[in-house]
PDB file of C-alpha atoms in Angstrom:
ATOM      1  CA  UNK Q   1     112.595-119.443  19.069  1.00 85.00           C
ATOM      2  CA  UNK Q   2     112.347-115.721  18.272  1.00 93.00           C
ATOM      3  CA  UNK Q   3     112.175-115.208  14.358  1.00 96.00           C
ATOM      4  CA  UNK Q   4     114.936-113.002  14.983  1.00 96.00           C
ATOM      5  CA  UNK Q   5     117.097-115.066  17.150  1.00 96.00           C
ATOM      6  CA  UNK Q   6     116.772-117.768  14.216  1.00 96.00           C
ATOM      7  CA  UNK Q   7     117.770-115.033  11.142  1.00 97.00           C
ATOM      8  CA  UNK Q   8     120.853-114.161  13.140  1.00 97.00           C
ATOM      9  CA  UNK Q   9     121.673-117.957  13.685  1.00 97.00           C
ATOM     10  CA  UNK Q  10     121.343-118.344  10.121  1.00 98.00           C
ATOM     11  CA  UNK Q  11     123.746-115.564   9.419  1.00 98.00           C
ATOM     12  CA  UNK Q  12     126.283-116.717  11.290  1.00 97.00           C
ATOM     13  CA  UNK Q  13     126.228-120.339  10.740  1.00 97.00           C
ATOM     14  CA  UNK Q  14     126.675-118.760   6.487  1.00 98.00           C
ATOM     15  CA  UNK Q  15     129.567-116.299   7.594  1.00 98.00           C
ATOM     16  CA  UNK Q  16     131.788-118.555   9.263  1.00 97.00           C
ATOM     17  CA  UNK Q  17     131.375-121.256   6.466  1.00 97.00           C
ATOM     18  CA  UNK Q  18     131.889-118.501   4.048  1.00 97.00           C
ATOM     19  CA  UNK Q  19     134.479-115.945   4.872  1.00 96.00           C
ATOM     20  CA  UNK Q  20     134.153-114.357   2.102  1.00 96.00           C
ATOM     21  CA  UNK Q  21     130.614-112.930   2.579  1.00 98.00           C
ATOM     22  CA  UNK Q  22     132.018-110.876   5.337  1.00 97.00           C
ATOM     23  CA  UNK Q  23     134.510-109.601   3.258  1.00 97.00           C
ATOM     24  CA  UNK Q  24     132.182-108.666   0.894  1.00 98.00           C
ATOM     25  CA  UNK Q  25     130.001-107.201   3.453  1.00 98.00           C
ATOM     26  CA  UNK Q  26     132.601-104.867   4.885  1.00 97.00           C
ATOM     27  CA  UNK Q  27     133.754-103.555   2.039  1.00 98.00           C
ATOM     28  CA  UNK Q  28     130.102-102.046   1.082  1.00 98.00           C
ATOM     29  CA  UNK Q  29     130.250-101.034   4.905  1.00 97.00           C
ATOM     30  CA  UNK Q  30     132.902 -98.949   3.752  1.00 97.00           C
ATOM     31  CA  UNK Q  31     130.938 -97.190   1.391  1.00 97.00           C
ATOM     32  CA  UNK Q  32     127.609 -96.874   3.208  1.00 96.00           C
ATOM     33  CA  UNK Q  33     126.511 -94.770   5.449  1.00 90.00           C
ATOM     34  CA  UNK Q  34     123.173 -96.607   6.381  1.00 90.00           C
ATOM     35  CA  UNK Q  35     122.488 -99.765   7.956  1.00 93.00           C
ATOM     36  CA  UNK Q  36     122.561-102.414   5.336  1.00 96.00           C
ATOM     37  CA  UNK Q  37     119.112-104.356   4.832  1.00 97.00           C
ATOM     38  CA  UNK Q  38     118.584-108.153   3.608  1.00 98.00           C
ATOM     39  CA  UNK Q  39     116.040-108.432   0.943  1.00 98.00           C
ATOM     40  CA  UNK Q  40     115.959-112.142   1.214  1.00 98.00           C
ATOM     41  CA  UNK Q  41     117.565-115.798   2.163  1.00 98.00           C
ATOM     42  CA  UNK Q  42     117.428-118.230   0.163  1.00 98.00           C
ATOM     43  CA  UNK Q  43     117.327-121.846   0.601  1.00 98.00           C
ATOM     44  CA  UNK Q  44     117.864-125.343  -1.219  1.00 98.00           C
ATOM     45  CA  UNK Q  45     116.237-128.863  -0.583  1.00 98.00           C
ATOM     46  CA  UNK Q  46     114.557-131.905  -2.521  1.00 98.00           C
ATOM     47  CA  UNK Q  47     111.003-132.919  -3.310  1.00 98.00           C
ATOM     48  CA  UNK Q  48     111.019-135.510  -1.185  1.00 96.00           C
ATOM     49  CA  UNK Q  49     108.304-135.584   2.086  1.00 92.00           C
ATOM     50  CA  UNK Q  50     110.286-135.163   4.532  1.00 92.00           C
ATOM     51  CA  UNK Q  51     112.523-132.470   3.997  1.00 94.00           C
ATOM     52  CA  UNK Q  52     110.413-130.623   1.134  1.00 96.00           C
ATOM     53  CA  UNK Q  53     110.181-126.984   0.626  1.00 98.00           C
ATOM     54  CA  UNK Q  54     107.258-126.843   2.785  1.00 97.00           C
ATOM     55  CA  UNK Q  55     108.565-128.775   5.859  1.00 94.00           C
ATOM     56  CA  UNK Q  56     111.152-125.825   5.659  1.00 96.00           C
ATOM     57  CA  UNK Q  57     108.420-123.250   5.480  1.00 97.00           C
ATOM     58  CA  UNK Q  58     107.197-124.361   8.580  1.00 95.00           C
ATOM     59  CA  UNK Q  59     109.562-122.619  10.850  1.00 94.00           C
ATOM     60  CA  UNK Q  60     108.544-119.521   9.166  1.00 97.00           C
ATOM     61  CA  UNK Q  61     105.023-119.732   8.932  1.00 97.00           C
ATOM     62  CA  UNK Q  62     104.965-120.035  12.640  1.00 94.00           C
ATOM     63  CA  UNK Q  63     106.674-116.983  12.637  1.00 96.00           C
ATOM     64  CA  UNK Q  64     104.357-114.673  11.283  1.00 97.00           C
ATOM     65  CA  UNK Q  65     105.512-115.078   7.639  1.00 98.00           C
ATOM     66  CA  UNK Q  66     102.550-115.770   5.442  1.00 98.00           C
ATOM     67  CA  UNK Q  67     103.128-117.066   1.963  1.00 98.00           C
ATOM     68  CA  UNK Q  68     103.138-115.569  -1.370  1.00 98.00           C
ATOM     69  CA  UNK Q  69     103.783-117.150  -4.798  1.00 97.00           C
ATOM     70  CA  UNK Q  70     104.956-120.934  -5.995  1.00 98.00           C
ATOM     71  CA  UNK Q  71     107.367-120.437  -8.812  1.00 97.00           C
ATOM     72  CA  UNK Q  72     108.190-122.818 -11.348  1.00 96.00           C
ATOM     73  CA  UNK Q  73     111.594-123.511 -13.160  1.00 94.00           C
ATOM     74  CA  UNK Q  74     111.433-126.390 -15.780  1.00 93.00           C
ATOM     75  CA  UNK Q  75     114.447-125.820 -17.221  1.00 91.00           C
ATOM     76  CA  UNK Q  76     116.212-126.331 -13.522  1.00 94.00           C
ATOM     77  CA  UNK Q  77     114.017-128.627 -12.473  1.00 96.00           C
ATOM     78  CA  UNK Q  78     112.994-126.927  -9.634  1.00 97.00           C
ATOM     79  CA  UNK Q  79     110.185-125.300  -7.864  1.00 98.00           C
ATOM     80  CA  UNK Q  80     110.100-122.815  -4.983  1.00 98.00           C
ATOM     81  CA  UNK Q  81     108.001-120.695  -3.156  1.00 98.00           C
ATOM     82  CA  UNK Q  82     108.210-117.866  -1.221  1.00 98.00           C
ATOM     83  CA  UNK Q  83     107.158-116.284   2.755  1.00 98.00           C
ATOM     84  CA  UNK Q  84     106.613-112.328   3.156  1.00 98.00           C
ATOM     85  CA  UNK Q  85     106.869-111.094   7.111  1.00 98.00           C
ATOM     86  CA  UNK Q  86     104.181-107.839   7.878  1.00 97.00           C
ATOM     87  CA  UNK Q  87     107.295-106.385   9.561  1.00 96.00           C
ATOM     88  CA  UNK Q  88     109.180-105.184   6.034  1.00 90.00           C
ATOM     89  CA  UNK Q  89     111.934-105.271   8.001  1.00 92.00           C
ATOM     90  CA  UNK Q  90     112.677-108.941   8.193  1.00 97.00           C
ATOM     91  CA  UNK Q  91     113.756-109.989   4.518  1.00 98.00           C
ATOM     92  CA  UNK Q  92     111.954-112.376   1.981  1.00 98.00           C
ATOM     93  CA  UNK Q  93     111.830-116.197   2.521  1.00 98.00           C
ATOM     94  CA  UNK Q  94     112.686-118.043  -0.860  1.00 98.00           C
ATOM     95  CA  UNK Q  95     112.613-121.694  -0.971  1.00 98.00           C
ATOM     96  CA  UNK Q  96     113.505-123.734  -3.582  1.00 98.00           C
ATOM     97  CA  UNK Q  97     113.339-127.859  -4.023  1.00 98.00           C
ATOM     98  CA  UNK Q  98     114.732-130.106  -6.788  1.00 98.00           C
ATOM     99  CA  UNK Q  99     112.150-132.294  -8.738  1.00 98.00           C
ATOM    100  CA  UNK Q 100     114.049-135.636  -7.941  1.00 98.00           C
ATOM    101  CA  UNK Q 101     111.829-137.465 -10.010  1.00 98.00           C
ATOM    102  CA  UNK Q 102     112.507-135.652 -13.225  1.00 98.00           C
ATOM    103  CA  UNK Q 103     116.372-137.069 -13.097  1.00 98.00           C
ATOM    104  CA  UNK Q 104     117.675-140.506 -13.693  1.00 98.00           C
ATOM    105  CA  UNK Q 105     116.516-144.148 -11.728  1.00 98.00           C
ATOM    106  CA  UNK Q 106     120.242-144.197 -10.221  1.00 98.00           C
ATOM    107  CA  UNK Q 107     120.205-139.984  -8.862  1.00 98.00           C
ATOM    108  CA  UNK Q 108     116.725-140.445  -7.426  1.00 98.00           C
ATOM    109  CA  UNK Q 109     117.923-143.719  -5.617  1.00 98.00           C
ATOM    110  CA  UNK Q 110     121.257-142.292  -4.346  1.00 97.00           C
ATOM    111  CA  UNK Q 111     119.160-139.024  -3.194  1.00 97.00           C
ATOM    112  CA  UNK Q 112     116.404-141.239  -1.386  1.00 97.00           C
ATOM    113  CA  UNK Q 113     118.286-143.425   0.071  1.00 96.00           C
ATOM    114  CA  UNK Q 114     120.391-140.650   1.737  1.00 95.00           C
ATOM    115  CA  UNK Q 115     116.922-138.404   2.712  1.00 95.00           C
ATOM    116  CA  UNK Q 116     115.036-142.026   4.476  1.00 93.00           C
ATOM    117  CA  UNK Q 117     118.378-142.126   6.696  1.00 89.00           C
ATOM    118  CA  UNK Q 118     117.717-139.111   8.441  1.00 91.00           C
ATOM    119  CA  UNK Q 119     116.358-138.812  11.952  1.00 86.00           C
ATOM    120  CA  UNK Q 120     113.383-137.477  12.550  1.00 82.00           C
ATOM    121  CA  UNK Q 121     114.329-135.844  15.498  1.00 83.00           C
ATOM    122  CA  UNK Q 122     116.511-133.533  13.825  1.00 83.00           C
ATOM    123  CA  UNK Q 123     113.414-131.648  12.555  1.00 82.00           C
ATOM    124  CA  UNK Q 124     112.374-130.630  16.283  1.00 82.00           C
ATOM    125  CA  UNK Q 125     114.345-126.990  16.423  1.00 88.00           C
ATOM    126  CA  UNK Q 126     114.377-124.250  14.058  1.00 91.00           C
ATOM    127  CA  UNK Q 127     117.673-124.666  13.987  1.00 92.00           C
ATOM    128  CA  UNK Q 128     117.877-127.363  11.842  1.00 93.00           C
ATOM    129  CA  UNK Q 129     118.130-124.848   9.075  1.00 95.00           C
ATOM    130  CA  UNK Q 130     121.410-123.659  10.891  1.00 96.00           C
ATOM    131  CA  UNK Q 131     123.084-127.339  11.075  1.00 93.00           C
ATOM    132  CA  UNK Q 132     124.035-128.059   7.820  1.00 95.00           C
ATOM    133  CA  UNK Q 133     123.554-132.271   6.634  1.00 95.00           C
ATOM    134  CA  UNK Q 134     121.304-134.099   8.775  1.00 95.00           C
ATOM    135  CA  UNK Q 135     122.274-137.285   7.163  1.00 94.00           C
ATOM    136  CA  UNK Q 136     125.770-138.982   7.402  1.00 92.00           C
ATOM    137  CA  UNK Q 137     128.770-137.298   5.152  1.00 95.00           C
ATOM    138  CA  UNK Q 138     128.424-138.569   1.560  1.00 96.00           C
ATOM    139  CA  UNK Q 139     131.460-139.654  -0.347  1.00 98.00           C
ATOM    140  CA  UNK Q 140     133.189-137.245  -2.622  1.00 98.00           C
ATOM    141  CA  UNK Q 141     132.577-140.209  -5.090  1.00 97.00           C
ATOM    142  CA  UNK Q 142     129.250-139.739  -4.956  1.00 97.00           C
ATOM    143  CA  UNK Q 143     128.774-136.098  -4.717  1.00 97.00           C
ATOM    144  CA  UNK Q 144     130.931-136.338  -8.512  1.00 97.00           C
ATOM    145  CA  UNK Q 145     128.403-138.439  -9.523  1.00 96.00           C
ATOM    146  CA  UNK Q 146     125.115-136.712  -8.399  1.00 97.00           C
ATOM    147  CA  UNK Q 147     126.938-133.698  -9.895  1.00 96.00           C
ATOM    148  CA  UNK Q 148     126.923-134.854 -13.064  1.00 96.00           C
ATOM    149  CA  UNK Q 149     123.464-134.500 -13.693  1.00 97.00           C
ATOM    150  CA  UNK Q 150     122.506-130.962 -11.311  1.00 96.00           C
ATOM    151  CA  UNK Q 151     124.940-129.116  -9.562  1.00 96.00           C
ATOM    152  CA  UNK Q 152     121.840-128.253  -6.937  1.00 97.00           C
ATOM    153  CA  UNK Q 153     121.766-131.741  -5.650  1.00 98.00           C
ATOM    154  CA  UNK Q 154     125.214-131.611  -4.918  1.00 98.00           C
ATOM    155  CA  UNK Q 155     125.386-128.395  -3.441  1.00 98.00           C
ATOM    156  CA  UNK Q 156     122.183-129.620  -0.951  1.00 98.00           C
ATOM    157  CA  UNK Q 157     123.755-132.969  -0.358  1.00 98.00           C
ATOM    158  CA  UNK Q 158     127.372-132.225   0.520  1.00 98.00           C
ATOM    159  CA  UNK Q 159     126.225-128.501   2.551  1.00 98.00           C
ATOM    160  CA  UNK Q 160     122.872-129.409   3.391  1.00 97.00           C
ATOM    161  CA  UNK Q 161     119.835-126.854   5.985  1.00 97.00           C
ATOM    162  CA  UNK Q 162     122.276-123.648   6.110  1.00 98.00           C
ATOM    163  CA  UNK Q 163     121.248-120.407   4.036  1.00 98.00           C
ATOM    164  CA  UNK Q 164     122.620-120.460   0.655  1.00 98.00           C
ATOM    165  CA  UNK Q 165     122.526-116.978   0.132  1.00 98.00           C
ATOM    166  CA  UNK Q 166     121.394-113.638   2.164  1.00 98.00           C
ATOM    167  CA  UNK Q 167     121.064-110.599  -0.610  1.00 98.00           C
ATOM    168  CA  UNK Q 168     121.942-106.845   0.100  1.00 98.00           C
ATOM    169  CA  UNK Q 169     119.546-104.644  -0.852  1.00 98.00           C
ATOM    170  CA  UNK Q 170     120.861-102.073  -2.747  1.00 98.00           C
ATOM    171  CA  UNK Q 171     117.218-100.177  -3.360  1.00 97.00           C
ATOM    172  CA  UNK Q 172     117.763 -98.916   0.101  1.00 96.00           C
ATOM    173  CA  UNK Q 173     121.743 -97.616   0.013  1.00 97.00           C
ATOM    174  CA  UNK Q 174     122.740 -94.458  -0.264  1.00 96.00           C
ATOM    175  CA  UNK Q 175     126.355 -94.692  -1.277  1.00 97.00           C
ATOM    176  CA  UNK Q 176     125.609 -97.438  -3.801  1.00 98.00           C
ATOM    177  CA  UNK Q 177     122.779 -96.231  -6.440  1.00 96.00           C
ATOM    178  CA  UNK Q 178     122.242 -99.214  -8.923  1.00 98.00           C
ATOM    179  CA  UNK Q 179     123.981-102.446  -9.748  1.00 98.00           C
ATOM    180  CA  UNK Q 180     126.382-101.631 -11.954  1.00 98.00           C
ATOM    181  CA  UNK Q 181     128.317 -99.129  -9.410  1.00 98.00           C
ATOM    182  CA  UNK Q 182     128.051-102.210  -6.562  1.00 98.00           C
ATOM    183  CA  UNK Q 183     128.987-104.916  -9.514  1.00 98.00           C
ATOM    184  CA  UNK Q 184     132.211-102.588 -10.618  1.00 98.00           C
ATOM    185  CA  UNK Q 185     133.341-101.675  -6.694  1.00 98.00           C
ATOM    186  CA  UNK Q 186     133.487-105.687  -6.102  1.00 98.00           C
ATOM    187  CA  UNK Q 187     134.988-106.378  -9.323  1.00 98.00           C
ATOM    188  CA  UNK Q 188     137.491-104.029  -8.513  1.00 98.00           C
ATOM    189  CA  UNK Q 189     138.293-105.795  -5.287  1.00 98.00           C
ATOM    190  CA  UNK Q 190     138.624-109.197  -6.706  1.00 97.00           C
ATOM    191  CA  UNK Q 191     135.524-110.771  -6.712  1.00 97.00           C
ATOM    192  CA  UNK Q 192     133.588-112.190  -9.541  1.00 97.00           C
ATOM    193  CA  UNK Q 193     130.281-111.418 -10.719  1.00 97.00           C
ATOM    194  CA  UNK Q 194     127.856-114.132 -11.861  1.00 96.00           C
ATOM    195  CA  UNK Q 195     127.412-113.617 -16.214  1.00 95.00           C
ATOM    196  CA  UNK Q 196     124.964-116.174 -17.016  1.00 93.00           C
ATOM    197  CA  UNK Q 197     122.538-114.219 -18.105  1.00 93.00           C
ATOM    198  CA  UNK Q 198     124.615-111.017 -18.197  1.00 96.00           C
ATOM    199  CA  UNK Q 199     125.659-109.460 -14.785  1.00 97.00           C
ATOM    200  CA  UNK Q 200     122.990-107.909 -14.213  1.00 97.00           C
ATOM    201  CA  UNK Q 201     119.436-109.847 -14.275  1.00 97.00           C
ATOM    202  CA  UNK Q 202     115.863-108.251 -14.686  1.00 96.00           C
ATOM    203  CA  UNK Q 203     115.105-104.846 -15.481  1.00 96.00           C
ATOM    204  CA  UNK Q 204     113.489-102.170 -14.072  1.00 96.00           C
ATOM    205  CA  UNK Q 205     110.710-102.339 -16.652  1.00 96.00           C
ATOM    206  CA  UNK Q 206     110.007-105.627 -14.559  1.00 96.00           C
ATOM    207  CA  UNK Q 207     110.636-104.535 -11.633  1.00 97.00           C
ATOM    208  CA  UNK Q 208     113.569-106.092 -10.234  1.00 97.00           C
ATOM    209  CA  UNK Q 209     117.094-106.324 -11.246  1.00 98.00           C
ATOM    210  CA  UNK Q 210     119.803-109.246  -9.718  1.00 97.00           C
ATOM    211  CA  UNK Q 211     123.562-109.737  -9.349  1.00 98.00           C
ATOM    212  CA  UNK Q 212     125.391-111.832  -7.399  1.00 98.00           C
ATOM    213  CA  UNK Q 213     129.148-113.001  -6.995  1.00 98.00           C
ATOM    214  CA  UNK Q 214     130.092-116.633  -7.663  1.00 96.00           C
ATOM    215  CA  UNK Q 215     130.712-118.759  -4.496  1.00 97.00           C
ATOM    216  CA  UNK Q 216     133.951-119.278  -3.540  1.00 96.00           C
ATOM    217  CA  UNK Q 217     135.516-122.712  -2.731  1.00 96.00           C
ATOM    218  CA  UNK Q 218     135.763-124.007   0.806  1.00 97.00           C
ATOM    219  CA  UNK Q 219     136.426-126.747   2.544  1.00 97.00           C
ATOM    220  CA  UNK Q 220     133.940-129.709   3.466  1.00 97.00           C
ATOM    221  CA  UNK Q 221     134.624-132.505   4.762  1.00 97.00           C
ATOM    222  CA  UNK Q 222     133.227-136.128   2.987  1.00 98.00           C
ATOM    223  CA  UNK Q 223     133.239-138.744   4.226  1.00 97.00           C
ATOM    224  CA  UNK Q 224     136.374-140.271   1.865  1.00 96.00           C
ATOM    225  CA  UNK Q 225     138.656-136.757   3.049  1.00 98.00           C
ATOM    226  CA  UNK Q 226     138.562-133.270   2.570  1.00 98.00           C
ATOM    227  CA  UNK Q 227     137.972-131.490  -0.293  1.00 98.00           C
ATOM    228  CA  UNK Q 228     137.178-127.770  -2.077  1.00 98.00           C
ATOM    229  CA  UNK Q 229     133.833-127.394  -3.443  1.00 98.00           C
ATOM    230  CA  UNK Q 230     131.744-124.062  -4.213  1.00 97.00           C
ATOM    231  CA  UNK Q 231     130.344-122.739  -0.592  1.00 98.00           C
ATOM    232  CA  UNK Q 232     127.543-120.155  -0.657  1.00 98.00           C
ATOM    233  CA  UNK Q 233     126.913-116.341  -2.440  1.00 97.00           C
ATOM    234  CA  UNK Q 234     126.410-113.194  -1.957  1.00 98.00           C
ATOM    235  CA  UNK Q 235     123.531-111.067  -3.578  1.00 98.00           C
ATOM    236  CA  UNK Q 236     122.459-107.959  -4.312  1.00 98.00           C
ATOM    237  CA  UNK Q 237     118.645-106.781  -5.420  1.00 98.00           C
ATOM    238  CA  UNK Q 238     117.357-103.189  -6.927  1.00 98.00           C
ATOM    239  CA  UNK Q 239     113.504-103.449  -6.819  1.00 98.00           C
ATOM    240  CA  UNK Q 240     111.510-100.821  -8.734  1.00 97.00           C
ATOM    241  CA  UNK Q 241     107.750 -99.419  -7.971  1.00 93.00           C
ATOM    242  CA  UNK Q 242     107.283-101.773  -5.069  1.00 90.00           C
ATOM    243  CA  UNK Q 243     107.711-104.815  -6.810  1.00 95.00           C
ATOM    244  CA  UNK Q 244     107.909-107.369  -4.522  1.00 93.00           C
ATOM    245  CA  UNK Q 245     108.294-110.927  -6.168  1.00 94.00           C
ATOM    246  CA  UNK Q 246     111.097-112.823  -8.076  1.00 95.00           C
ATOM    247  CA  UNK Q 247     111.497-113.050 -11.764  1.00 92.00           C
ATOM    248  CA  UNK Q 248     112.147-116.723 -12.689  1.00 92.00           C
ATOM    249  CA  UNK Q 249     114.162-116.107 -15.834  1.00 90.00           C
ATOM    250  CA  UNK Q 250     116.524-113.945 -13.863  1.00 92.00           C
ATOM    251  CA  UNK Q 251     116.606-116.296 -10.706  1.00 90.00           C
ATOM    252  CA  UNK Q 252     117.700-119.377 -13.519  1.00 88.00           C
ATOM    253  CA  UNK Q 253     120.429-117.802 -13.703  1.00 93.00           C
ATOM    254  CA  UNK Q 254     121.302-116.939 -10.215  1.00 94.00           C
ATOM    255  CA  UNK Q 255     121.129-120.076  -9.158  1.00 93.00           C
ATOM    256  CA  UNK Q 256     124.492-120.872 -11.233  1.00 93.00           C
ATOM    257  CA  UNK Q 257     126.138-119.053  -8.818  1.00 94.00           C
ATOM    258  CA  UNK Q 258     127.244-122.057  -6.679  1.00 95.00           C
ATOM    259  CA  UNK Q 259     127.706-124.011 -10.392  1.00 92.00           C
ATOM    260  CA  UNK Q 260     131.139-125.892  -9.832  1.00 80.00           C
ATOM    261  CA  UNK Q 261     132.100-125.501 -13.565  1.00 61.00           C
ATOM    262  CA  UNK Q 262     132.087-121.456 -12.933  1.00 44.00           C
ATOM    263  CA  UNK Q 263     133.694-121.303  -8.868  1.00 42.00           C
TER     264      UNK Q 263
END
């Protein structure tokens, strides 16, 4: 599969789940004159073998996408890496995987025995990353409890392989000329920006500076009924000086943006 083909896959499998990004999307359309470029996707897994952050990277690395950095974020428990394409037109590749050991006996039992269920035949096609949960629907009871302890692991087991977020980047619109303006403009349309951290994350002393609306709720289905949950995000990147990389201490706090305590 084309690179390409896969991207657009990606985008719409996160659209329809998440009406809301559109909405979001046309309403900078509305301000811009200039095609609107993706400075990365982003997405969420576990530690474990068979579906770690480098199983993912595969697909992309077979691509043309070479990798770049490991990042490390001990408060979150998490680690990630990311995949930069030689065409800097095809946006960043950001992977990120929970450290299932570093949580309790009973969370790294519930999350193993859900990951050793999966078929291995799911992993064939690219588009795995497209298809959502590869393993049976969890309970709502046990997404609650898994919850309890990172808001991650729940968000990976009840949405699983789709992109969690895509992120405009505003260093190349016209209309739009920093955060703030793009921040205010969806603020005045109803949507709400992630704080943690302030609205805006970075700097351009650093080189990059992050926003990003909170998920929405949507619908999933478990496998004890349907309920509301936070979906994906939206976000939007300024880079400065051709900084390239991620800033952990600002992406700590963007990854609250699917938190259920702030949906």
């Amino acid at each position: 599969m084309k690179i390409d083909d896969l991207l657009n896959h990606m985008w719409k499998t996160y659209t329809s789940l998440n009406p809301h990004i559109k909405e979001v999307l046309d309403l900078i359309k509305s301000k811009e004159n200039t095609e609107i470029l993706n400075d990365h996707i982003a997405l969420r897994t576990f530690n474990h073998e068979r579906i770690n952050k480098n199983r993912l990277a595969d697909f992309f690395l077979g691509s043309g996408y070479k990798f770049v950095e490991n990042l490390h974020f001990d408060q979150k428990r998490l680690d990630a890496s990311y995949y930069i394409h030689p065409n800097n037109k095809l946006p960043r590749i950001f992977i990120s995987e929970l450290r299932i050991q570093d949580f309790s006996t009973e969370f790294q039992n519930k999350i193993n025995d859900i990951v050793d269920g999966i078929d291995k035949n799911k992993f064939n096609s690219p588009l795995f990353l497209t298809n959502g949960t590869p393993w049976e629907k969890i309970s709502y009871l046990d997404y609650k409890m898994v919850q309890k302890e990172s808001d991650y692991a729940a968000w990976v087991l009840s949405h699983g392989y789709i992109a969690n977020h895509f992120t405009v980047s505003v260093t190349d619109c016209t209309f739009f000329k920093n955060l703030q303006q793009i921040n205010l403009f969806l603020k005045q349309n109803g949507f709400e920006i992630n704080s943690s951290g302030g609205e805006i994350k970075g700097s351009p002393k650093i080189g990059l500076e992050q926003s990003s609306i909170m998920a929405k709720k949507i619908s999933v289905a478990f496998s004890d009924g349907i309920y509301d949950i936070p979906g994906c995000y939206y976000e939007f990147a300024f880079r400065y000086n051709g900084f390239d990389g991620f800033i952990t201490s600002s992406a700590n706090h963007i990854f609250e943006s699917t938190n259920e305590k702030k949906a």
